[in-house]
Coordinates of C-alpha atoms and ligand atoms in Angstrom, one line a residue:
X1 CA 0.0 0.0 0.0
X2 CA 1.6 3.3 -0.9
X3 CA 1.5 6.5 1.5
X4 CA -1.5 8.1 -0.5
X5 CA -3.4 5.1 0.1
X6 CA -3.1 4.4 3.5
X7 CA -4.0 8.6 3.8
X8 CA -7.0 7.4 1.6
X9 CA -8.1 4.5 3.8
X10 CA -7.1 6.6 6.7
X11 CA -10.0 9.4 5.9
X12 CA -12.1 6.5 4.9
X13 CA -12.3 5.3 8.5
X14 CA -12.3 8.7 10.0
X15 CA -15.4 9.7 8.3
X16 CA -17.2 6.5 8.7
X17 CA -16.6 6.7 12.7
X18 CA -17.7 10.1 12.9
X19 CA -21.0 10.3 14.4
X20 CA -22.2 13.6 14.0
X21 CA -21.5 16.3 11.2
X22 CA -19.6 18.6 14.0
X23 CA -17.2 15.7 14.3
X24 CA -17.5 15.0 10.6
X25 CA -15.8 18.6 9.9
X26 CA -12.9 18.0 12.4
X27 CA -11.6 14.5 10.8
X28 CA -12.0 16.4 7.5
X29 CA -9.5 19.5 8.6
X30 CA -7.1 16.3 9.4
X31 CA -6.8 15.6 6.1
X32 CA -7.6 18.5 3.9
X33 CA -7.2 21.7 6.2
X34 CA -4.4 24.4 6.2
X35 CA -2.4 22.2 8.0
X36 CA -3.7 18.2 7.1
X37 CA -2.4 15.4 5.5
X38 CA -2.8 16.3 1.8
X39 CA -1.7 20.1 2.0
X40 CA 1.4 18.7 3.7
X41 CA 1.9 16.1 0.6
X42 CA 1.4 18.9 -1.6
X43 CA 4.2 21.1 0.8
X44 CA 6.6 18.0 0.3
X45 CA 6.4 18.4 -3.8
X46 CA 8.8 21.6 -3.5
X47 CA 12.0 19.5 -3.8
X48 CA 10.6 17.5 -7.0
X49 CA 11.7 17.7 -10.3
X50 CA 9.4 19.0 -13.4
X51 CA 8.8 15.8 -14.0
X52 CA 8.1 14.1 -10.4
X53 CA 5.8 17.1 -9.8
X54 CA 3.7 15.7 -12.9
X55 CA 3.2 12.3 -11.7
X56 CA 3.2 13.1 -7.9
X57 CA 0.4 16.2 -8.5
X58 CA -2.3 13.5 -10.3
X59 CA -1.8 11.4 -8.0
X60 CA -1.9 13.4 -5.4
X61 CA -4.9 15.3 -6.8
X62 CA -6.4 12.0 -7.3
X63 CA -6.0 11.2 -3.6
X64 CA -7.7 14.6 -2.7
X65 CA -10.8 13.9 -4.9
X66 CA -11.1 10.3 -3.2
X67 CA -11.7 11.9 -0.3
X68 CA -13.6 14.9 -0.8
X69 CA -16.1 12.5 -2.3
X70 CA -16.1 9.8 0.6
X71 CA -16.6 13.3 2.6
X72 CA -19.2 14.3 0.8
X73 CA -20.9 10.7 0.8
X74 CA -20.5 10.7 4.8
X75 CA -22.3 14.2 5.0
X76 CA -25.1 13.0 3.2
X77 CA -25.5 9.8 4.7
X78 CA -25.5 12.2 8.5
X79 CA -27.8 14.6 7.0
X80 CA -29.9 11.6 6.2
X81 CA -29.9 10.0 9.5
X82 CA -30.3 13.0 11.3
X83 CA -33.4 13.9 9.1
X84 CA -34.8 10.5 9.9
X85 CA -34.3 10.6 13.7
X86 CA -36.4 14.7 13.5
X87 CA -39.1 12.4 11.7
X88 CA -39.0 9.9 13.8
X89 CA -39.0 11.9 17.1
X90 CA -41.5 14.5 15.7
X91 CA -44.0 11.9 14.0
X92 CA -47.8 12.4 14.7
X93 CA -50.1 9.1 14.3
X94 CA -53.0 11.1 13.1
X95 CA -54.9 7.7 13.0
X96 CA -54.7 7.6 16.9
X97 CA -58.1 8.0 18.6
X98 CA -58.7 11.5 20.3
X99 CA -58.0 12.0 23.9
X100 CA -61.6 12.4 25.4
X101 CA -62.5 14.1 28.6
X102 CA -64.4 11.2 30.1
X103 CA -67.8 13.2 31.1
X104 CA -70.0 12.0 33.9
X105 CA -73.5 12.8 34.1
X106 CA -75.6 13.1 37.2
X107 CA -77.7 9.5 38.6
X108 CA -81.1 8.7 37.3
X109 CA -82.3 9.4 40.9
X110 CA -80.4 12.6 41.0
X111 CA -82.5 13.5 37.4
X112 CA -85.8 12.3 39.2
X113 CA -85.0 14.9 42.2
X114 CA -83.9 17.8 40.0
X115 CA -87.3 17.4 38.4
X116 CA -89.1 17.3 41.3
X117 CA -87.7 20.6 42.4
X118 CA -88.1 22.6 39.4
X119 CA -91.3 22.1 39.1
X120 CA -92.5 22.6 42.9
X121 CA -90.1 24.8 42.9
X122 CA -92.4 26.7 40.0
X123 CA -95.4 26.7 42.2
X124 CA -93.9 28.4 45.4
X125 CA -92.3 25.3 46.9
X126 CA -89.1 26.0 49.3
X127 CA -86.7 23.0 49.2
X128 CA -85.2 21.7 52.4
X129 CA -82.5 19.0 53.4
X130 CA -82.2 17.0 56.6
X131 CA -80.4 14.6 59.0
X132 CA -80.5 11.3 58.0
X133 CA -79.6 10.1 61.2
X134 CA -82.7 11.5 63.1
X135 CA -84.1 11.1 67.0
X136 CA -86.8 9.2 67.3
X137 CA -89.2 12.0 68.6
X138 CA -88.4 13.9 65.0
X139 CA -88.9 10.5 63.3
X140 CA -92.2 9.2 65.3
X141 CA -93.3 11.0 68.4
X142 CA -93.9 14.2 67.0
X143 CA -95.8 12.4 64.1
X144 CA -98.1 11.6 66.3
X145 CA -97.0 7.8 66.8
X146 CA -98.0 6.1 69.8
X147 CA -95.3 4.5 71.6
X148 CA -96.5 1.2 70.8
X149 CA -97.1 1.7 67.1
X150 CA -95.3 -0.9 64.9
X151 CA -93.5 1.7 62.7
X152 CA -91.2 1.9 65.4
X153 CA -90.3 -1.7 65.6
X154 CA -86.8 -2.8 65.2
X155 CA -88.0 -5.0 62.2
X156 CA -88.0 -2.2 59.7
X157 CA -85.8 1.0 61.3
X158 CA -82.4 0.7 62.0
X159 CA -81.7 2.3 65.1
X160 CA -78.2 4.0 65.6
X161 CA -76.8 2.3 69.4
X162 CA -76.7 6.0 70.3
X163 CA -78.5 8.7 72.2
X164 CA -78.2 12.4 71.2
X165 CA -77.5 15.2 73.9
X166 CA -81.2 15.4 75.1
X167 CA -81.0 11.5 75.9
X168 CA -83.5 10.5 72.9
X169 CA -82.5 7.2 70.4
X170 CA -81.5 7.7 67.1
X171 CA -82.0 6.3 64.1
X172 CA -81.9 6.0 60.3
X173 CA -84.8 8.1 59.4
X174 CA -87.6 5.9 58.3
X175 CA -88.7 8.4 55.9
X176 CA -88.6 12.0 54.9
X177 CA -92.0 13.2 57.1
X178 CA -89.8 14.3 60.7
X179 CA -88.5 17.5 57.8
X180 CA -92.0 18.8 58.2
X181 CA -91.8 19.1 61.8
X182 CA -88.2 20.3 61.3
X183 CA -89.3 23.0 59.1
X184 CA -92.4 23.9 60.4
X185 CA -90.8 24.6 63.8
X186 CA -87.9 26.9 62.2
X187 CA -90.4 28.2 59.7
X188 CA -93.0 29.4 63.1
X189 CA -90.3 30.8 65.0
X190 CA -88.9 33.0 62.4
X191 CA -91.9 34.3 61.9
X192 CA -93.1 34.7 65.5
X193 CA -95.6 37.5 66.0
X194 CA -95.8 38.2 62.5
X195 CA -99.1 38.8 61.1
X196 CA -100.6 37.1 59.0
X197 CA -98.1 34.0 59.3
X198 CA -96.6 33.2 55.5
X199 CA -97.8 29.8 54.5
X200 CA -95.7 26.9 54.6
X201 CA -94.9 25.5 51.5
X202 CA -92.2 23.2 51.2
X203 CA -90.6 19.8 49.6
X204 CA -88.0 17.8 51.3
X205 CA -86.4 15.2 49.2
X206 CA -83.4 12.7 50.8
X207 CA -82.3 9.4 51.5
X208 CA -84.4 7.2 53.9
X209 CA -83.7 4.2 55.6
X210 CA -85.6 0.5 55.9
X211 CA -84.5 -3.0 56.9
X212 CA -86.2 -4.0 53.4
X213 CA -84.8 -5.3 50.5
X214 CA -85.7 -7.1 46.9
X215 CA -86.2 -6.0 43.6
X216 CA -89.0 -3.0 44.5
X217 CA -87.5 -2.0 48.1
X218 CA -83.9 -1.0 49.1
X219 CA -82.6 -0.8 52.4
X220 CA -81.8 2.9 51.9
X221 CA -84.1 4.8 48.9
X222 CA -85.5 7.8 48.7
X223 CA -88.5 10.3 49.3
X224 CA -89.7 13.7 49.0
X225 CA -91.7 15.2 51.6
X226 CA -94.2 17.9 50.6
X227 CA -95.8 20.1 53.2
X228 CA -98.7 22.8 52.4
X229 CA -100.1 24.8 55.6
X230 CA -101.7 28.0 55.7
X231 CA -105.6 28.9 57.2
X232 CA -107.3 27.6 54.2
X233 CA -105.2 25.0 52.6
X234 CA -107.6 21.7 51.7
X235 CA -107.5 18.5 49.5
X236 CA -108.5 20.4 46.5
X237 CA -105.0 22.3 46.7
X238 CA -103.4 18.8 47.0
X239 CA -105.4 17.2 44.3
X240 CA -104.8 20.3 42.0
X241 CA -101.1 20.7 43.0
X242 CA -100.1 16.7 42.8
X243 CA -102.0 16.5 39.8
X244 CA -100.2 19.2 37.7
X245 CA -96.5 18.4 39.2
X246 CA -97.5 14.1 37.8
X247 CA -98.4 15.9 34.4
X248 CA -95.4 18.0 34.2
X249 CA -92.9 15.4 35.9
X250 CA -94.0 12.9 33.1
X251 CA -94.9 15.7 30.2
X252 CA -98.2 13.7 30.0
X253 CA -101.1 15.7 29.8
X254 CA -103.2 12.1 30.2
X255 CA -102.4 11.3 33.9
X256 CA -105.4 11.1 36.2
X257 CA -104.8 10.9 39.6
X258 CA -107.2 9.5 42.7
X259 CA -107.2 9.6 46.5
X260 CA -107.8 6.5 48.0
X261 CA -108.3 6.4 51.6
X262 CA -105.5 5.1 53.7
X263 CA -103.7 5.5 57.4
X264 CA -101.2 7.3 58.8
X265 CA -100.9 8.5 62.4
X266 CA -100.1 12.1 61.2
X267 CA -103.1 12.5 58.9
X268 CA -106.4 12.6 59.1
X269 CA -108.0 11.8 56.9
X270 CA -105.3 9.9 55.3
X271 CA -105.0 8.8 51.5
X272 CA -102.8 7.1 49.3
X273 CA -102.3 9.0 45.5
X274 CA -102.6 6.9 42.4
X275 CA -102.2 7.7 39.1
X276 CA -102.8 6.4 36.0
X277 CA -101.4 7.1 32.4
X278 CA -103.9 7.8 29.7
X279 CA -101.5 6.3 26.8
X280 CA -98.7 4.6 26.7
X281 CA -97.7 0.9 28.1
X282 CA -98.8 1.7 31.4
X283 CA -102.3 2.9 30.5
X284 CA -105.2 2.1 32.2
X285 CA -103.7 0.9 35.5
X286 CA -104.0 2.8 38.7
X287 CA -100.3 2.9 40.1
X288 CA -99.7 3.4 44.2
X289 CA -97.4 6.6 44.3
X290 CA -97.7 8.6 47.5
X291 CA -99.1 8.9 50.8
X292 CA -100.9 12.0 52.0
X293 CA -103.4 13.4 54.0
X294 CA -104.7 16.6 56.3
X295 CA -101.8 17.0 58.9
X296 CA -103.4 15.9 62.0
X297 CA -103.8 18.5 64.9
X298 CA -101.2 16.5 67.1
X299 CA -98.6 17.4 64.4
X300 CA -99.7 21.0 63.7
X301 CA -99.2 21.3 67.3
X302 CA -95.7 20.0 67.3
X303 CA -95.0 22.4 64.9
X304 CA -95.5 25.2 67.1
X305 CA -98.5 26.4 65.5
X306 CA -102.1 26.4 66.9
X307 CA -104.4 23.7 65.0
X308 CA -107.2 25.5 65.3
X309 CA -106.2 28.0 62.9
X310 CA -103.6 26.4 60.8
X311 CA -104.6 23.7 58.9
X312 CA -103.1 22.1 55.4
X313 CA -101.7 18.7 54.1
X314 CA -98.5 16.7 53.6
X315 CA -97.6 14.1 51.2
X316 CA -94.8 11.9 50.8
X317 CA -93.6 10.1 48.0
X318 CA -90.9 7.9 46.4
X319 CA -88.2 9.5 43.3
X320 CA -87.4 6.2 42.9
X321 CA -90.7 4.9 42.1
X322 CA -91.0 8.1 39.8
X323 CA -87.5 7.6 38.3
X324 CA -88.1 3.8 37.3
X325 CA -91.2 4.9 35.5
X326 CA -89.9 7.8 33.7
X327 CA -86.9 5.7 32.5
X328 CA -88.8 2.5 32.3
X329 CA -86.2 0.9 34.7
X330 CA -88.0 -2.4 36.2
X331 CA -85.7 -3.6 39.5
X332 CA -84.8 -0.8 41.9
X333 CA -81.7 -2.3 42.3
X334 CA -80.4 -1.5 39.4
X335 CA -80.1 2.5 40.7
X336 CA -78.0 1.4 43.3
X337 CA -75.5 -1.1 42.2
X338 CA -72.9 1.4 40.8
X339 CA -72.9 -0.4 37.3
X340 CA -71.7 2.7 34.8
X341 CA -72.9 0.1 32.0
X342 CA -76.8 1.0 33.8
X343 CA -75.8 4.2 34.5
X344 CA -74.0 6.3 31.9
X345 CA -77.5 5.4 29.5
X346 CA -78.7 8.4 31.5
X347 CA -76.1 11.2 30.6
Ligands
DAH401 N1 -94.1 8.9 55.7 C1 -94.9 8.1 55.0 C2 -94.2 6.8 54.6 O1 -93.0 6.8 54.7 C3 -95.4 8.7 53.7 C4 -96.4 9.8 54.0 C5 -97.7 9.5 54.1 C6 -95.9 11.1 54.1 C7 -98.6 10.6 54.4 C8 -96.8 12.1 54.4 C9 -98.2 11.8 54.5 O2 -96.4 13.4 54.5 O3 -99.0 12.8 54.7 O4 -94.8 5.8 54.3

């Protein structure tokens, strides 16, 4: 191998191992900067003779060319890579799926309750929250429930193993009703001495409590208290009132409602609401949906307020019953089993 092509192979190598084009310029100024291999050959022709200088120029000019052009081929094969690895570590798969915001929507029963607001809400109605863990005076004895009476029996209240600071039991309320006395009692004494009295008007929807439990009852569900009392509120405001909120909660125009009579301690006289649709699957068939009645003097009296001039009705109800026939859900469960599968159908 002669000196010009060991300087040849040399370059050769340099260049390949270069990894980068910074480093690629440095190996070249080895061999054909001011000071590298070939301008030294070129130096070393001085001393030739005219004819020397012929032969040793082509060669060496030949030598230079070699490799300018394995310089020039390691430049573009850098450029390349380093264009491929941009590509690469810029790429976009615009095929991907987008990134969604995963967007929850609020609980069938939740729907049912916001419903039940706006429109009582519409005709004058306050709504009020409650304790769910109660004392049993709130939840029976000012309901006007004998001691005795089986609503308080340990087969369908759960009782908390607790007293509160006035010494009285508690327990999971039963159902929504103690919020009348509740409100009634705040609503009397902030307007004491006031003349004439505003009417009551409230709903009081929450979570209730029962040792109860297949595909119609849940040990905790819901209900909506509803409580009317001024000096001249009667049956015909409850028929007129229940009837419009049915209509409007189920944007049927068809529903028909009746009283039938029924028993609670803190009515009298006491009836259960039906309804019935005047189309659709259900039609024709008088459906159980509330209890209600003329709050009984007992109670009016536990409000705070005299019986003998206040008088008016209450009514409870279930949004779960109203929820499963709005949506056309069949097992109660269903509402509250967590299942997104049930529950995102409602978004
Ligand atoms: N509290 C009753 C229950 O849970 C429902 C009820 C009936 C509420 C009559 C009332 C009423 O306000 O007047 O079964």
């Amino acid at each position: 191998m002669t000196d010009l092509d060991s300087i040849l192979s040399q370059a050769q190598t340099a260049f390949e191992a270069a990894p980068t084009s910074a480093e690629l310029e440095n190996a070249k100024a080895r061999f054909l900067g001011k000071t590298g291999q070939v301008t030294e050959l070129l130096k070393g022709m001085a001393a030739l003779s005219v004819e020397e200088k012929k032969a040793r120029g082509a060669q060496i000019n030949q030598l230079k060319s070699a490799i300018e052009s394995a310089l020039q081929a390691r430049r573009d094969a850098l450029a390349r890579a380093e264009l491929e690895s941009q590509l690469r570590s810029e790429a976009l798969d615009v095929t991907l799926p987008g990134r969604q915001r995963g967007a929850g929507g609020l609980h069938p029963v939740s729907l049912a309750i916001e419903r039940i607001e706006a429109i009582f809400g519409s005709m004058g109605f306050d709504v009020a929250e409650g304790p769910e863990i109660e004392t049993d005076w709130m939840s029976f004895t000012a309901l006007n429930n004998p001691e005795n009476h089986p609503a308080r029996s340990m087969q369908d209240t759960f009782y908390v193993d607790m007293k509160d600071a006035q010494g009285r039991w508690l327990n999971l309320r039963p159902h929504t009703s103690p919020m009348q006395v509740r409100y009634a009692r705040a609503h009397a004494q902030k307007h004491a001495g006031q003349e004439p009295m505003p009417e009551i008007r409230v709903i009081a929807p929450g979570r209730t409590y029962r040792v109860d439990s297949d595909a119609t009852h849940s040990p905790m569900f819901h209900q909506c208290e509803g409580l009317w009392i001024g000096e001249h509120i009667s049956f015909k405001d409850l028929k007129v009132v229940f009837t419009d909120f049915l209509r409007r909660f189920f944007e049927d125009d068809s529903i028909q409602t009746r009283f039938r009579p029924s028993y609670f301690p803190f009515t009298e006289p006491s009836a259960e609401i039906d309804m019935m649709f005047g189309s659709g699957p259900l039609q024709g068939r008088w459906l159980e949906l509330a209890g209600s009645g003329q709050v009984h003097p007992n109670v009016v009296r536990n409000y705070g307020l005299d019986p003998e001039r206040y008088i008016g009705f209450a009514f409870g109800m279930g949004p779960d019953r109203l929820a499963m026939l709005r949506y056309g859900v069949s097992d109660l469960r269903l509402f509250f089993e967590g299942d997104l599968r049930f529950l995102s159908q409602f978004r």
